[in-house]
């Protein structure tokens, strides 16, 4: 019967079968359907095998997915991401590693809430070698596991609120080889991870591919390992927790870094080093995301002073972030944008935006020839 349906009808049937009442993927209900009905197979798989999430409530589907993999490894043609939201057992890791060999280097793997210290999950190296991105969220792992991730040739590695503990026989970590590196520390802060990342003893010629980095900076300053990317890093996103003690000349040798995005609390603006921007040789685009209280005219003047010292800047974006639109009146939002633009004296284009996490409240631009 299915073979007679036009393609649009097949797509609707696939959507209905492949999703549950919440609109999420329903693997269990779709397995038999996708195997027995060849004409609708691809339409179904683009829905329920594009992004998958496994947690305590549906972890039994790991084995079902493994059984489907044995029958038809091509199921991963449409897979984009897998999220594991629970502590997998030894056997589940074995199954996951088997499935990973059929990933097509387009899969982002997120491990959330995992705890692995002192023992490496079976097949973990195979998983690292076959995925595109490896991301940890709210997890605890040891330095041996992190070193395996950093040594893999990934597009992106990310640590979000993740604690790193020293493995007894593997106490340090090599700098990452991924194109994009994102590190938001856990409870132990920046000092809980950056000192663990060291150059190997044969550091001369150690490869690096980092083009984009997302880091936080506290009173300890910039992470020293970042210097390995001084000829490849093109964009950096910095959250300043405390900018007062950072090295103003840290980026002097970064000859590819053209875009800088800074997130900072309003109270820390005037603590930024005068040569922070000027110390980046080829920067042409700068963005500031400001949190906390409404910036004052003195704050805007200080930021403008930083930018004036760098003649190559072509575009500046100021974003004042508020949690909800109710936290600021339209008149105040308009004043913020107006001051940001009017206190800019440089010969670059400037954009000022007041925004929430979901939308912009007001926007003002000024373009200079």
PDB file of N, CA and C in Angstrom, residues 15 31 72 101 117 131 140 151 155 170 175 178 189 226 258 272 289 316 329 364:
ATOM      1  N   UNK A  15       6.824  11.290   9.045  1.00  0.00           N
ATOM      2  CA  UNK A  15       6.863  12.204  10.185  1.00  0.00           C
ATOM      3  C   UNK A  15       5.957  11.702  11.311  1.00  0.00           C
ATOM      4  N   UNK A  31      11.571   1.517  13.973  1.00  0.00           N
ATOM      5  CA  UNK A  31      12.555   0.549  13.499  1.00  0.00           C
ATOM      6  C   UNK A  31      11.976  -0.391  12.443  1.00  0.00           C
ATOM      7  N   UNK A  72      21.583  -3.067   8.984  1.00  0.00           N
ATOM      8  CA  UNK A  72      21.685  -2.063   7.920  1.00  0.00           C
ATOM      9  C   UNK A  72      22.544  -0.894   8.390  1.00  0.00           C
ATOM     10  N   UNK A 101      31.758   3.108  14.411  1.00  0.00           N
ATOM     11  CA  UNK A 101      32.592   2.841  13.234  1.00  0.00           C
ATOM     12  C   UNK A 101      31.846   3.102  11.928  1.00  0.00           C
ATOM     13  N   UNK A 117      36.474   8.505  35.740  1.00  0.00           N
ATOM     14  CA  UNK A 117      37.771   8.860  36.308  1.00  0.00           C
ATOM     15  C   UNK A 117      38.501   7.563  36.646  1.00  0.00           C
ATOM     16  N   UNK A 131      33.883  10.456  14.963  1.00  0.00           N
ATOM     17  CA  UNK A 131      32.881  11.520  15.044  1.00  0.00           C
ATOM     18  C   UNK A 131      33.470  12.848  14.577  1.00  0.00           C
ATOM     19  N   UNK A 140      32.374  14.789  34.615  1.00  0.00           N
ATOM     20  CA  UNK A 140      33.666  14.673  35.284  1.00  0.00           C
ATOM     21  C   UNK A 140      34.469  13.603  34.560  1.00  0.00           C
ATOM     22  N   UNK A 151      43.759  14.814  21.170  1.00  0.00           N
ATOM     23  CA  UNK A 151      44.651  14.305  20.130  1.00  0.00           C
ATOM     24  C   UNK A 151      43.901  13.882  18.864  1.00  0.00           C
ATOM     25  N   UNK A 155      36.549  18.345  14.344  1.00  0.00           N
ATOM     26  CA  UNK A 155      36.205  19.714  13.974  1.00  0.00           C
ATOM     27  C   UNK A 155      36.064  20.582  15.220  1.00  0.00           C
ATOM     28  N   UNK A 170      48.546   9.420  34.003  1.00  0.00           N
ATOM     29  CA  UNK A 170      48.462  10.288  32.816  1.00  0.00           C
ATOM     30  C   UNK A 170      48.024  11.668  33.303  1.00  0.00           C
ATOM     31  N   UNK A 175      47.837  20.000  23.913  1.00  0.00           N
ATOM     32  CA  UNK A 175      46.908  20.988  23.347  1.00  0.00           C
ATOM     33  C   UNK A 175      46.000  20.344  22.303  1.00  0.00           C
ATOM     34  N   UNK A 178      41.731  20.139  17.383  1.00  0.00           N
ATOM     35  CA  UNK A 178      40.474  20.441  16.696  1.00  0.00           C
ATOM     36  C   UNK A 178      40.521  21.829  16.060  1.00  0.00           C
ATOM     37  N   UNK A 189      36.984  26.082  38.281  1.00  0.00           N
ATOM     38  CA  UNK A 189      37.441  27.274  37.577  1.00  0.00           C
ATOM     39  C   UNK A 189      38.525  26.997  36.548  1.00  0.00           C
ATOM     40  N   UNK A 226      47.249  28.354  24.521  1.00  0.00           N
ATOM     41  CA  UNK A 226      46.611  28.965  23.353  1.00  0.00           C
ATOM     42  C   UNK A 226      47.642  29.508  22.360  1.00  0.00           C
ATOM     43  N   UNK A 258      41.676  37.892  13.302  1.00  0.00           N
ATOM     44  CA  UNK A 258      41.030  39.078  12.743  1.00  0.00           C
ATOM     45  C   UNK A 258      39.722  39.444  13.438  1.00  0.00           C
ATOM     46  N   UNK A 272      39.762  46.927  31.778  1.00  0.00           N
ATOM     47  CA  UNK A 272      40.417  46.336  30.611  1.00  0.00           C
ATOM     48  C   UNK A 272      41.690  47.097  30.271  1.00  0.00           C
ATOM     49  N   UNK A 289      29.932  42.074  24.157  1.00  0.00           N
ATOM     50  CA  UNK A 289      28.659  41.747  24.788  1.00  0.00           C
ATOM     51  C   UNK A 289      28.763  42.164  26.246  1.00  0.00           C
ATOM     52  N   UNK A 316      32.643  47.434  14.457  1.00  0.00           N
ATOM     53  CA  UNK A 316      32.488  47.218  15.900  1.00  0.00           C
ATOM     54  C   UNK A 316      31.014  46.978  16.198  1.00  0.00           C
ATOM     55  N   UNK A 329      13.370  49.482  29.884  1.00  0.00           N
ATOM     56  CA  UNK A 329      12.342  50.225  29.147  1.00  0.00           C
ATOM     57  C   UNK A 329      12.854  50.543  27.747  1.00  0.00           C
ATOM     58  N   UNK A 364      20.715  50.120  16.515  1.00  0.00           N
ATOM     59  CA  UNK A 364      21.091  51.381  15.879  1.00  0.00           C
ATOM     60  C   UNK A 364      22.456  51.203  15.228  1.00  0.00           C
TER      61      UNK A 364
END
